[in-house]
C-alpha atoms as a PDB file:
ATOM      1  CA  UNK A   1    -137.047-153.704 -52.691  1.00  0.00           C
ATOM      2  CA  UNK A   2    -135.570-153.621 -49.182  1.00  0.00           C
ATOM      3  CA  UNK A   3    -136.787-150.859 -46.851  1.00  0.00           C
ATOM      4  CA  UNK A   4    -134.685-147.694 -46.861  1.00  0.00           C
ATOM      5  CA  UNK A   5    -133.539-148.139 -50.459  1.00  0.00           C
ATOM      6  CA  UNK A   6    -134.509-145.625 -53.142  1.00  0.00           C
ATOM      7  CA  UNK A   7    -135.834-146.949 -56.416  1.00  0.00           C
ATOM      8  CA  UNK A   8    -133.414-146.876 -59.305  1.00  0.00           C
ATOM      9  CA  UNK A   9    -134.152-144.620 -62.204  1.00  0.00           C
ATOM     10  CA  UNK A  10    -134.413-140.975 -63.035  1.00  0.00           C
ATOM     11  CA  UNK A  11    -135.634-138.468 -60.445  1.00  0.00           C
ATOM     12  CA  UNK A  12    -139.016-136.928 -61.153  1.00  0.00           C
ATOM     13  CA  UNK A  13    -139.009-133.832 -63.358  1.00  0.00           C
ATOM     14  CA  UNK A  14    -140.801-131.731 -60.763  1.00  0.00           C
ATOM     15  CA  UNK A  15    -140.124-132.623 -57.151  1.00  0.00           C
ATOM     16  CA  UNK A  16    -143.121-132.454 -54.858  1.00  0.00           C
ATOM     17  CA  UNK A  17    -143.553-128.868 -53.725  1.00  0.00           C
ATOM     18  CA  UNK A  18    -144.500-127.520 -50.346  1.00  0.00           C
ATOM     19  CA  UNK A  19    -147.897-125.939 -49.831  1.00  0.00           C
ATOM     20  CA  UNK A  20    -147.959-122.220 -50.600  1.00  0.00           C
ATOM     21  CA  UNK A  21    -146.883-119.951 -47.789  1.00  0.00           C
ATOM     22  CA  UNK A  22    -149.663-117.967 -46.132  1.00  0.00           C
ATOM     23  CA  UNK A  23    -149.839-114.232 -46.734  1.00  0.00           C
ATOM     24  CA  UNK A  24    -150.824-112.162 -43.726  1.00  0.00           C
ATOM     25  CA  UNK A  25    -152.289-108.735 -44.398  1.00  0.00           C
ATOM     26  CA  UNK A  26    -153.490-106.089 -41.996  1.00  0.00           C
ATOM     27  CA  UNK A  27    -157.231-105.627 -42.528  1.00  0.00           C
ATOM     28  CA  UNK A  28    -157.042-101.980 -41.421  1.00  0.00           C
ATOM     29  CA  UNK A  29    -153.940-100.505 -42.991  1.00  0.00           C
ATOM     30  CA  UNK A  30    -152.455 -97.271 -41.710  1.00  0.00           C
ATOM     31  CA  UNK A  31    -151.461 -94.666 -44.258  1.00  0.00           C
ATOM     32  CA  UNK A  32    -149.369 -91.533 -43.855  1.00  0.00           C
ATOM     33  CA  UNK A  33    -152.211 -89.011 -44.182  1.00  0.00           C
ATOM     34  CA  UNK A  34    -154.270 -90.039 -41.145  1.00  0.00           C
ATOM     35  CA  UNK A  35    -151.092 -90.645 -39.138  1.00  0.00           C
ATOM     36  CA  UNK A  36    -149.865 -87.101 -39.791  1.00  0.00           C
ATOM     37  CA  UNK A  37    -153.337 -85.730 -39.071  1.00  0.00           C
ATOM     38  CA  UNK A  38    -153.308 -87.412 -35.661  1.00  0.00           C
ATOM     39  CA  UNK A  39    -149.818 -86.090 -34.924  1.00  0.00           C
ATOM     40  CA  UNK A  40    -150.793 -82.557 -35.938  1.00  0.00           C
ATOM     41  CA  UNK A  41    -154.054 -82.560 -33.996  1.00  0.00           C
ATOM     42  CA  UNK A  42    -152.324 -83.814 -30.871  1.00  0.00           C
ATOM     43  CA  UNK A  43    -149.530 -81.264 -31.199  1.00  0.00           C
ATOM     44  CA  UNK A  44    -152.152 -78.522 -31.346  1.00  0.00           C
ATOM     45  CA  UNK A  45    -153.987 -80.122 -28.398  1.00  0.00           C
ATOM     46  CA  UNK A  46    -150.815 -80.119 -26.287  1.00  0.00           C
ATOM     47  CA  UNK A  47    -149.960 -76.565 -27.307  1.00  0.00           C
ATOM     48  CA  UNK A  48    -153.401 -75.352 -26.196  1.00  0.00           C
ATOM     49  CA  UNK A  49    -153.215 -77.201 -22.884  1.00  0.00           C
ATOM     50  CA  UNK A  50    -149.594 -76.175 -22.311  1.00  0.00           C
ATOM     51  CA  UNK A  51    -150.494 -72.529 -22.868  1.00  0.00           C
ATOM     52  CA  UNK A  52    -152.813 -72.707 -19.852  1.00  0.00           C
ATOM     53  CA  UNK A  53    -149.862 -73.291 -17.530  1.00  0.00           C
ATOM     54  CA  UNK A  54    -148.298 -70.279 -15.819  1.00  0.00           C
ATOM     55  CA  UNK A  55    -145.298 -72.063 -14.311  1.00  0.00           C
ATOM     56  CA  UNK A  56    -143.667 -75.490 -14.530  1.00  0.00           C
ATOM     57  CA  UNK A  57    -146.023 -77.094 -12.029  1.00  0.00           C
ATOM     58  CA  UNK A  58    -149.217 -75.986 -13.786  1.00  0.00           C
ATOM     59  CA  UNK A  59    -147.685 -76.746 -17.209  1.00  0.00           C
ATOM     60  CA  UNK A  60    -146.861 -80.301 -16.096  1.00  0.00           C
ATOM     61  CA  UNK A  61    -150.335 -80.908 -14.665  1.00  0.00           C
ATOM     62  CA  UNK A  62    -152.062 -79.491 -17.763  1.00  0.00           C
ATOM     63  CA  UNK A  63    -149.823 -81.640 -19.955  1.00  0.00           C
ATOM     64  CA  UNK A  64    -150.729 -84.709 -17.913  1.00  0.00           C
ATOM     65  CA  UNK A  65    -154.421 -83.884 -18.348  1.00  0.00           C
ATOM     66  CA  UNK A  66    -153.903 -83.429 -22.084  1.00  0.00           C
ATOM     67  CA  UNK A  67    -152.079 -86.772 -22.304  1.00  0.00           C
ATOM     68  CA  UNK A  68    -154.779 -88.697 -20.449  1.00  0.00           C
ATOM     69  CA  UNK A  69    -157.539 -87.189 -22.577  1.00  0.00           C
ATOM     70  CA  UNK A  70    -155.524 -87.845 -25.764  1.00  0.00           C
ATOM     71  CA  UNK A  71    -154.999 -91.482 -24.767  1.00  0.00           C
ATOM     72  CA  UNK A  72    -158.731 -91.859 -24.170  1.00  0.00           C
ATOM     73  CA  UNK A  73    -159.392 -90.351 -27.598  1.00  0.00           C
ATOM     74  CA  UNK A  74    -156.827 -92.725 -29.143  1.00  0.00           C
ATOM     75  CA  UNK A  75    -158.511 -95.707 -27.494  1.00  0.00           C
ATOM     76  CA  UNK A  76    -161.886 -94.576 -28.791  1.00  0.00           C
ATOM     77  CA  UNK A  77    -160.472 -94.005 -32.276  1.00  0.00           C
ATOM     78  CA  UNK A  78    -158.936 -97.478 -32.219  1.00  0.00           C
ATOM     79  CA  UNK A  79    -162.298 -99.071 -31.486  1.00  0.00           C
ATOM     80  CA  UNK A  80    -164.660 -97.088 -33.686  1.00  0.00           C
ATOM     81  CA  UNK A  81    -162.563 -94.661 -35.720  1.00  0.00           C
ATOM     82  CA  UNK A  82    -159.489 -94.470 -37.869  1.00  0.00           C
ATOM     83  CA  UNK A  83    -156.559 -96.465 -36.532  1.00  0.00           C
ATOM     84  CA  UNK A  84    -154.029 -94.300 -38.359  1.00  0.00           C
ATOM     85  CA  UNK A  85    -155.224 -91.215 -36.507  1.00  0.00           C
ATOM     86  CA  UNK A  86    -155.197 -93.200 -33.255  1.00  0.00           C
ATOM     87  CA  UNK A  87    -151.557 -94.160 -33.772  1.00  0.00           C
ATOM     88  CA  UNK A  88    -150.651 -90.539 -34.519  1.00  0.00           C
ATOM     89  CA  UNK A  89    -152.435 -89.347 -31.385  1.00  0.00           C
ATOM     90  CA  UNK A  90    -150.774 -91.987 -29.210  1.00  0.00           C
ATOM     91  CA  UNK A  91    -147.268 -91.351 -30.542  1.00  0.00           C
ATOM     92  CA  UNK A  92    -147.569 -87.587 -30.330  1.00  0.00           C
ATOM     93  CA  UNK A  93    -149.047 -87.637 -26.829  1.00  0.00           C
ATOM     94  CA  UNK A  94    -146.272 -89.904 -25.602  1.00  0.00           C
ATOM     95  CA  UNK A  95    -143.707 -87.472 -27.002  1.00  0.00           C
ATOM     96  CA  UNK A  96    -145.455 -84.457 -25.434  1.00  0.00           C
ATOM     97  CA  UNK A  97    -145.662 -86.135 -22.043  1.00  0.00           C
ATOM     98  CA  UNK A  98    -142.007 -87.138 -22.276  1.00  0.00           C
ATOM     99  CA  UNK A  99    -141.007 -83.538 -22.920  1.00  0.00           C
ATOM    100  CA  UNK A 100    -142.944 -82.345 -19.877  1.00  0.00           C
ATOM    101  CA  UNK A 101    -141.413 -85.119 -17.769  1.00  0.00           C
ATOM    102  CA  UNK A 102    -137.970 -84.041 -18.955  1.00  0.00           C
ATOM    103  CA  UNK A 103    -138.617 -80.457 -17.816  1.00  0.00           C
ATOM    104  CA  UNK A 104    -139.833 -81.692 -14.428  1.00  0.00           C
ATOM    105  CA  UNK A 105    -136.825 -83.983 -14.049  1.00  0.00           C
ATOM    106  CA  UNK A 106    -134.411 -81.196 -15.004  1.00  0.00           C
ATOM    107  CA  UNK A 107    -135.925 -78.855 -12.405  1.00  0.00           C
ATOM    108  CA  UNK A 108    -135.882 -81.615  -9.793  1.00  0.00           C
ATOM    109  CA  UNK A 109    -132.223 -82.402 -10.502  1.00  0.00           C
ATOM    110  CA  UNK A 110    -131.057 -78.789 -10.487  1.00  0.00           C
ATOM    111  CA  UNK A 111    -132.995 -77.562  -7.433  1.00  0.00           C
ATOM    112  CA  UNK A 112    -133.329 -80.833  -5.476  1.00  0.00           C
ATOM    113  CA  UNK A 113    -137.001 -79.941  -4.962  1.00  0.00           C
ATOM    114  CA  UNK A 114    -139.914 -81.872  -6.491  1.00  0.00           C
ATOM    115  CA  UNK A 115    -141.728 -79.232  -8.577  1.00  0.00           C
ATOM    116  CA  UNK A 116    -145.176 -80.858  -8.761  1.00  0.00           C
ATOM    117  CA  UNK A 117    -146.289 -80.361  -5.145  1.00  0.00           C
END
């Protein structure tokens, strides 16, 4: 048979199949319970730290301290603890810090004076 020509006859009943596709699974799955626990604990953490502030400047600095300590706790939880709680802590602390930054930015815009010094 010349090269490039297909043999005559019926095609095979089952064409050759591809190898099975790999299935990737997360070895440490994150469920809703630990995630919500991390969010709740961090919300309480930020409320306690925010209550220490008497004005916007002290509130912003206490919130920054709470965020840094929460991020350190999230990093530690990621390495040796529950990753679901770590994700909840990280997400909630980012939201809390964003809220404080929004208050600082609003004061800065309205008064044209940086409120953190």
